[in-house]
C-alpha cells in the first residue's frame, strides 16, 4: 500500500477550524481507497510567532520538505498586525513558497449550480462558469529588482521592476498547457503586450511553448480586456495563464463567480512538494465561532489528491460529495439563503464525510 506524508499547517483564525474538516475527509479517502496517509501537524503564521518567535520555524520547513504535500489553512490576524513586514504571519507563507519553489498558483473558480443565486452576477451570465486561473507566483513585479523609494528633485520616487526570464515564463506556460489539456483544451494567455516589453517576451515564449501542445487552442488576451470578459462572459474561459500581478487581481475577480470566498480552493505547484490552501484568509471577524465554511479547505484537499497523490478518482469523489452536500440544501452562513439549512463548520464537514462514505458504498 502506498503511503504518503501530509504536512498539516492550520495556521491562524478559521484555519484552525476548517483544516480539521479537510483532514477528516482525507481520513475517509485513505480508509476507503486503501491509501496510507500520515498526517503531521506543524506551526505557521501567528501561532508560530507566539510559540517560536518566527512565522515559519525551521521544524515546519523541514517537515514540509520531506512531505508529499502541504495542507495549509490561513495566516494573519489583528494580534500581529503591528509587527514589521518581515516578522508578520503572512511572511510564513511567502517563506514556504520561496523555499519550495512554488512558482504556479492554481485557482479554479467553478460555480456550483445550486449556488447560482449566491453569485452577484446574473444567472444568464454566470451559470455554467468553470475556469482555472494559473498565476505565476515567484517572479514579476512582486520580486523584480531594482525596487525602492529614493529622493529625487526635492521629492521622492518609488519604483518596482516587472521582469521575467524566458525560463520562468516557459515553465509556467508548460504547466498551464498541461492543465488545459486535462480540461477543455483551451488556454488564454493574459498579458499587456501592447504596452509592456516584458509582456512581449511573455507572448513570444507562450507562443513557442504552444507548438508542443497542438491539441490545446491558445488565445492571447490583454489584461484589461480579460478583466471585462471575466464578468461579462465568464463561460468563454477554460484555463487562463498569466504573470504574478495580473494573476493576483484576475483570480480575485474570478472568485466572485463562485459566490463566496468560502468555496474557493487553491494549489501552489512547482518543486517536489506542493501546497494546498483555501483562497480565503484567517477571517478574524468570524474566527472561533464555528461558522466558517470548510468547503474551500475540503476542495483544497481534493486538489491535493489530484495533483500530489495522483488520485484523480478520489479527488472527483470528494468534489462530488461537496456537490451533494450543497444539493441536499446544507449551507454555512456565508452561502445561506432562504429555504436552505444553516449548519456550522464541523457539521458541514460531517455532512461531506457522510456523502463521501455513501459514494464509496
Ligand atoms: P479573509 O479572507 O480572511 O476574510 C474576508 C471576508 O470573507 C470576511 O468577512 C470573512 O468573514 C469572510 N470569509 C473568509 N473565509 C470565509 C469562510 N471560509 N467562511 C465564511 N466566511 C469567510 O480576508 P481579510 O479579512 O482581508 O484578512 C484577514 C486576515 O487574513 C489578514 O490578517 C490577512 O492578512 C490574512 N490573509 C491570509 C491569507 C492566507 O493565509 N493565504 C489570505 C488572505 C488574507
Coordinates of C-alpha atoms and ligand atoms in Angstrom, one line a residue:
X1 CA 0.0 0.0 0.0
X2 CA 1.3 3.4 -1.0
X3 CA 1.9 5.7 2.0
X4 CA 2.0 9.5 1.8
X5 CA 3.0 12.0 4.3
X6 CA 1.0 15.2 4.5
X7 CA 2.1 18.3 6.5
X8 CA -0.9 19.9 8.1
X9 CA -0.5 23.6 8.8
X10 CA -3.8 25.1 10.1
X11 CA -2.2 28.5 11.0
X12 CA -4.4 31.2 12.4
X13 CA -8.1 32.1 12.9
X14 CA -10.5 30.0 10.9
X15 CA -7.6 27.9 9.5
X16 CA -7.8 26.1 12.9
X17 CA -11.5 25.3 12.2
X18 CA -11.6 24.5 8.5
X19 CA -8.5 22.4 8.2
X20 CA -9.6 19.7 10.6
X21 CA -12.7 19.2 8.4
X22 CA -10.4 18.6 5.3
X23 CA -8.3 16.2 7.3
X24 CA -11.5 14.3 8.3
X25 CA -12.4 13.9 4.6
X26 CA -8.8 12.7 3.8
X27 CA -9.1 10.1 6.5
X28 CA -12.2 8.7 4.8
X29 CA -10.4 8.6 1.4
X30 CA -7.4 6.8 3.0
X31 CA -9.6 4.2 4.6
X32 CA -12.0 3.6 1.7
X33 CA -9.4 3.8 -1.2
X34 CA -6.8 1.8 0.7
X35 CA -4.2 4.6 0.6
X36 CA -1.8 5.2 3.5
X37 CA -1.8 8.8 4.6
X38 CA 0.2 10.0 7.6
X39 CA -0.7 13.5 8.9
X40 CA 1.8 15.5 10.8
X41 CA 0.9 18.9 12.2
X42 CA 3.2 22.0 12.4
X43 CA 3.1 25.6 13.3
X44 CA 2.9 28.5 10.8
X45 CA 1.9 32.2 11.0
X46 CA 0.8 34.0 14.1
X47 CA 0.6 30.9 16.3
X48 CA 4.2 30.1 15.3
X49 CA 5.3 33.6 16.2
X50 CA 3.7 33.2 19.6
X51 CA 5.3 29.8 20.2
X52 CA 8.6 30.1 18.4
X53 CA 9.1 33.8 17.7
X54 CA 9.1 33.3 13.9
X55 CA 6.2 32.8 11.3
X56 CA 7.9 29.8 9.7
X57 CA 10.0 27.8 12.2
X58 CA 12.8 25.5 10.9
X59 CA 10.9 22.4 12.1
X60 CA 7.9 23.4 9.9
X61 CA 10.1 24.0 6.9
X62 CA 11.9 20.7 7.4
X63 CA 8.6 18.8 7.7
X64 CA 7.3 20.4 4.5
X65 CA 10.5 19.5 2.6
X66 CA 10.1 15.8 3.5
X67 CA 6.3 15.7 2.9
X68 CA 4.4 14.7 -0.2
X69 CA 2.0 17.7 0.1
X70 CA 1.1 20.5 2.5
X71 CA -2.4 21.3 3.6
X72 CA -2.4 24.9 4.7
X73 CA -5.1 26.9 6.5
X74 CA -4.6 30.7 6.7
X75 CA -2.3 33.1 8.5
X76 CA -2.7 36.5 10.0
X77 CA -4.8 38.5 12.3
X78 CA -5.1 41.8 14.2
X79 CA -2.9 40.5 17.1
X80 CA 0.1 40.5 14.8
X81 CA -0.7 43.5 12.5
X82 CA 1.7 45.9 14.2
X83 CA 4.7 43.7 13.6
X84 CA 7.2 44.7 10.9
X85 CA 6.6 43.2 7.4
X86 CA 9.4 40.6 7.8
X87 CA 8.1 39.3 11.1
X88 CA 4.4 39.1 10.2
X89 CA 2.4 35.9 9.9
X90 CA 2.0 36.3 6.2
X91 CA 5.7 36.0 5.8
X92 CA 5.4 32.4 6.8
X93 CA 3.5 31.6 3.6
X94 CA 5.9 33.6 1.4
X95 CA 8.9 31.8 3.0
X96 CA 7.3 28.4 2.2
X97 CA 6.5 29.4 -1.4
X98 CA 10.1 30.6 -2.0
X99 CA 11.8 27.7 -0.2
X100 CA 9.7 25.1 -2.0
X101 CA 9.9 26.9 -5.4
X102 CA 6.2 27.0 -5.8
X103 CA 6.0 29.0 -9.0
X104 CA 2.5 28.3 -10.1
X105 CA -0.7 29.1 -8.2
X106 CA -3.8 27.3 -9.5
X107 CA -7.2 28.8 -8.6
X108 CA -10.2 27.0 -10.0
X109 CA -13.4 29.1 -10.0
X110 CA -16.4 27.0 -10.5
X111 CA -20.0 27.9 -9.8
X112 CA -22.0 25.1 -8.3
X113 CA -25.4 25.2 -10.0
X114 CA -27.2 25.3 -6.6
X115 CA -25.2 28.4 -5.6
X116 CA -26.1 30.4 -8.7
X117 CA -28.2 32.8 -6.6
X118 CA -25.2 33.4 -4.3
X119 CA -23.2 35.0 -7.1
X120 CA -23.6 38.7 -7.6
X121 CA -23.7 38.1 -11.4
X122 CA -26.9 37.3 -13.3
X123 CA -27.8 33.7 -13.8
X124 CA -27.8 34.1 -17.6
X125 CA -24.2 35.3 -17.4
X126 CA -22.7 33.1 -14.8
X127 CA -24.5 29.8 -15.0
X128 CA -22.0 27.1 -16.1
X129 CA -18.9 29.1 -15.4
X130 CA -16.0 26.8 -14.7
X131 CA -12.5 28.1 -15.2
X132 CA -8.9 27.8 -13.8
X133 CA -6.5 30.7 -13.3
X134 CA -2.9 29.7 -13.3
X135 CA -0.9 32.6 -11.8
X136 CA 2.9 32.8 -11.9
X137 CA 3.9 33.2 -8.3
X138 CA 7.6 33.8 -7.8
X139 CA 8.5 36.4 -10.4
X140 CA 7.4 39.7 -12.0
X141 CA 6.6 42.9 -10.2
X142 CA 6.5 41.5 -6.7
X143 CA 10.0 40.2 -6.8
X144 CA 11.8 42.2 -9.5
X145 CA 14.9 44.3 -8.8
X146 CA 15.6 47.1 -8.6
X147 CA 12.9 48.4 -6.3
X148 CA 12.8 51.1 -3.7
X149 CA 11.9 54.7 -2.8
X150 CA 14.5 57.4 -3.5
X151 CA 14.9 61.1 -3.1
X152 CA 14.7 63.0 -6.4
X153 CA 14.4 66.7 -7.2
X154 CA 13.1 67.6 -3.7
X155 CA 10.5 64.8 -3.8
X156 CA 10.5 61.0 -3.7
X157 CA 10.3 58.4 -6.4
X158 CA 9.0 54.8 -5.8
X159 CA 9.7 52.1 -8.3
X160 CA 9.3 48.3 -8.8
X161 CA 10.5 46.2 -11.8
X162 CA 8.4 43.8 -13.7
X163 CA 10.9 41.3 -15.0
X164 CA 10.7 37.7 -16.3
X165 CA 13.3 35.4 -17.9
X166 CA 12.2 33.1 -20.7
X167 CA 12.8 30.1 -18.5
X168 CA 10.4 31.5 -15.8
X169 CA 7.7 32.0 -18.5
X170 CA 8.3 28.7 -20.2
X171 CA 7.9 26.6 -17.0
X172 CA 4.6 28.1 -16.0
X173 CA 3.3 28.1 -19.6
X174 CA 4.1 24.3 -19.9
X175 CA 2.3 23.6 -16.7
X176 CA -0.7 25.6 -17.8
X177 CA -0.9 23.9 -21.2
X178 CA -0.7 20.5 -19.4
X179 CA -3.6 21.5 -17.1
X180 CA -5.7 22.9 -20.1
X181 CA -5.1 19.5 -21.7
X182 CA -6.8 17.8 -18.8
X183 CA -9.8 20.3 -19.0
X184 CA -11.5 21.6 -22.1
X185 CA -8.2 22.2 -24.1
X186 CA -8.4 26.0 -24.3
X187 CA -5.8 28.3 -22.9
X188 CA -6.0 32.1 -22.6
X189 CA -2.6 33.7 -22.0
X190 CA -3.1 37.2 -20.5
X191 CA -0.6 40.0 -20.8
X192 CA -0.2 43.7 -21.7
X193 CA 1.9 43.2 -24.8
X194 CA 0.6 46.4 -26.4
X195 CA 2.5 48.5 -23.7
X196 CA 4.9 46.3 -21.7
X197 CA 8.1 44.9 -23.2
X198 CA 8.2 42.1 -20.6
X199 CA 4.7 41.1 -21.8
X200 CA 6.0 41.0 -25.4
X201 CA 8.5 38.4 -24.3
X202 CA 5.8 36.6 -22.3
X203 CA 3.7 36.4 -25.5
X204 CA 6.6 35.1 -27.6
X205 CA 7.6 32.4 -25.2
X206 CA 4.0 31.2 -24.7
X207 CA 3.6 31.0 -28.4
X208 CA 6.8 28.9 -28.7
X209 CA 5.6 26.5 -26.0
X210 CA 2.2 26.2 -27.8
X211 CA 4.0 24.3 -30.6
X212 CA 4.4 21.3 -28.2
X213 CA 0.6 21.3 -27.4
X214 CA -1.1 21.4 -30.8
X215 CA -4.2 19.9 -29.3
X216 CA -4.7 22.9 -27.0
X217 CA -6.2 26.1 -28.5
X218 CA -4.3 29.2 -27.5
X219 CA -5.6 32.7 -27.4
X220 CA -3.7 35.9 -26.2
X221 CA -5.8 38.5 -24.4
X222 CA -4.8 41.9 -23.0
X223 CA -5.3 42.1 -19.2
X224 CA -7.8 44.9 -19.4
X225 CA -9.9 43.0 -21.9
X226 CA -9.7 39.9 -19.8
X227 CA -10.9 41.8 -16.7
X228 CA -14.0 42.8 -18.6
X229 CA -14.6 39.5 -20.2
X230 CA -14.4 37.6 -16.9
X231 CA -17.5 39.2 -15.6
X232 CA -19.3 39.8 -18.9
X233 CA -18.8 36.4 -20.4
X234 CA -17.1 34.1 -17.9
X235 CA -18.1 30.9 -19.7
X236 CA -15.8 31.9 -22.6
X237 CA -12.8 30.8 -20.4
X238 CA -11.4 27.4 -19.6
X239 CA -7.7 27.8 -18.4
X240 CA -6.1 31.2 -18.0
X241 CA -2.3 31.7 -17.5
X242 CA -0.8 35.0 -16.5
X243 CA 2.0 36.7 -14.7
X244 CA 2.1 37.4 -10.9
X245 CA 0.4 40.8 -10.6
X246 CA -2.3 40.3 -13.3
X247 CA -3.0 36.9 -11.8
X248 CA -3.4 38.3 -8.3
X249 CA -6.1 40.7 -9.5
X250 CA -7.8 38.5 -12.0
X251 CA -8.0 35.5 -9.7
X252 CA -9.8 37.6 -7.1
X253 CA -12.1 38.8 -9.7
X254 CA -12.8 35.3 -10.8
X255 CA -13.5 34.4 -7.2
X256 CA -16.7 36.4 -7.4
X257 CA -18.1 33.9 -9.8
X258 CA -18.3 31.2 -7.2
X259 CA -20.4 33.2 -4.8
X260 CA -18.2 33.1 -1.6
X261 CA -14.5 33.1 -0.6
X262 CA -15.5 30.1 1.5
X263 CA -15.9 28.0 -1.7
X264 CA -12.6 28.5 -3.3
X265 CA -9.6 26.2 -3.1
X266 CA -6.1 26.7 -4.5
X267 CA -2.9 24.8 -5.1
X268 CA 0.6 26.1 -5.4
X269 CA 2.8 23.8 -7.5
X270 CA 6.5 23.9 -8.5
X271 CA 9.0 21.9 -6.7
X272 CA 8.7 18.4 -5.2
X273 CA 6.1 19.3 -2.5
X274 CA 3.0 21.3 -3.4
X275 CA 0.9 23.4 -1.1
X276 CA -2.9 23.4 -1.0
X277 CA -4.9 26.1 0.8
X278 CA -8.3 27.8 0.7
X279 CA -8.1 31.2 -1.0
X280 CA -9.6 33.0 2.0
X281 CA -7.7 34.4 4.9
X282 CA -8.0 33.8 8.6
X283 CA -11.3 35.7 8.8
X284 CA -10.8 37.2 12.3
X285 CA -14.3 38.6 12.2
X286 CA -15.8 35.1 12.5
X287 CA -12.9 33.0 14.0
X288 CA -13.7 30.9 17.0
X289 CA -17.5 30.9 16.3
X290 CA -17.7 27.6 14.4
X291 CA -19.5 29.2 11.5
X292 CA -16.8 29.3 8.8
X293 CA -17.4 27.5 5.6
X294 CA -15.0 24.5 5.4
X295 CA -15.7 23.7 1.7
X296 CA -12.8 25.7 0.3
X297 CA -10.5 23.7 2.6
X298 CA -12.1 20.4 1.7
X299 CA -11.9 21.3 -2.0
X300 CA -8.2 22.1 -1.5
X301 CA -7.8 18.6 -0.1
X302 CA -9.4 17.3 -3.4
X303 CA -6.8 19.2 -5.4
X304 CA -4.1 17.7 -3.2
X305 CA -5.4 14.2 -4.0
X306 CA -5.5 15.1 -7.8
X307 CA -2.1 16.9 -8.2
X308 CA 0.2 15.5 -5.5
X309 CA -1.1 12.0 -4.7
X310 CA -2.2 11.4 -8.3
X311 CA -5.6 10.0 -7.2
X312 CA -7.9 11.8 -9.6
X313 CA -10.8 9.4 -9.0
X314 CA -10.7 10.1 -5.2
X315 CA -10.5 13.8 -6.0
X316 CA -13.6 13.6 -8.1
X317 CA -15.4 11.7 -5.3
X318 CA -14.6 14.4 -2.8
X319 CA -15.8 17.1 -5.2
X320 CA -19.0 15.1 -5.8
X321 CA -19.6 14.8 -2.1
X322 CA -19.4 18.6 -1.7
X323 CA -21.8 19.0 -4.6
X324 CA -24.2 16.5 -3.0
X325 CA -24.0 18.3 0.4
X326 CA -24.9 21.5 -1.3
X327 CA -27.7 19.9 -3.3
X328 CA -29.1 18.4 -0.1
X329 CA -29.6 22.0 1.0
X330 CA -26.9 22.4 3.6
X331 CA -25.3 25.8 3.8
X332 CA -22.9 27.6 6.1
X333 CA -23.8 31.2 6.9
X334 CA -21.8 32.8 4.1
X335 CA -23.8 31.0 1.4
X336 CA -27.1 30.6 3.3
X337 CA -30.3 31.6 1.6
X338 CA -34.0 31.3 2.5
X339 CA -35.1 27.7 2.1
X340 CA -31.7 26.2 2.8
X341 CA -30.5 24.6 6.1
X342 CA -27.9 26.6 8.1
X343 CA -25.1 24.5 9.5
X344 CA -21.8 25.2 11.3
X345 CA -18.2 24.3 10.3
X346 CA -17.9 20.9 11.9
X347 CA -21.4 19.9 10.9
X348 CA -20.7 20.7 7.2
X349 CA -17.6 18.6 7.5
X350 CA -19.6 15.7 8.8
X351 CA -22.2 16.1 6.0
X352 CA -19.5 15.9 3.4
X353 CA -18.0 12.9 5.2
X354 CA -21.4 11.2 5.1
X355 CA -21.9 11.9 1.4
X356 CA -18.4 10.6 0.7
X357 CA -19.0 7.4 2.6
X358 CA -22.2 6.9 0.7
X359 CA -20.3 7.4 -2.6
X360 CA -17.8 4.7 -1.6
X361 CA -20.9 2.5 -0.9
Ligands
LIG1 P1 -10.5 37.0 4.8 O1 -10.5 36.1 3.6 O2 -9.9 36.4 6.0 O3 -12.0 37.5 5.1 C1 -12.7 38.3 4.1 C2 -14.2 38.1 4.5 O4 -14.7 36.8 4.0 C3 -14.5 38.2 5.9 O5 -15.8 38.8 6.1 C4 -14.6 36.7 6.4 O6 -15.5 36.5 7.4 C5 -15.2 36.1 5.1 N1 -14.7 34.7 4.9 C6 -13.5 34.3 4.6 N2 -13.4 33.0 4.6 C7 -14.6 32.5 4.9 C8 -15.1 31.2 5.2 N3 -14.3 30.1 5.0 N4 -16.4 31.1 5.6 C9 -17.1 32.2 5.8 N5 -16.7 33.4 5.6 C10 -15.4 33.6 5.2 O7 -9.7 38.3 4.3 P2 -9.3 39.5 5.2 O8 -10.3 39.8 6.2 O9 -8.8 40.6 4.3 O10 -8.0 39.1 6.0 C11 -7.9 38.6 7.4 C12 -6.5 38.1 7.7 O11 -6.2 37.0 6.9 C13 -5.5 39.2 7.5 O12 -4.5 39.1 8.5 C14 -4.8 38.8 6.2 O13 -3.5 39.2 6.0 C15 -5.0 37.3 6.2 N6 -5.0 36.6 4.9 C16 -4.3 35.5 4.9 C17 -4.3 34.7 3.7 C18 -3.6 33.4 3.6 O14 -3.2 32.9 4.7 N7 -3.3 32.9 2.5 C19 -5.0 35.2 2.6 C20 -5.8 36.4 2.7 C21 -5.7 37.1 3.9

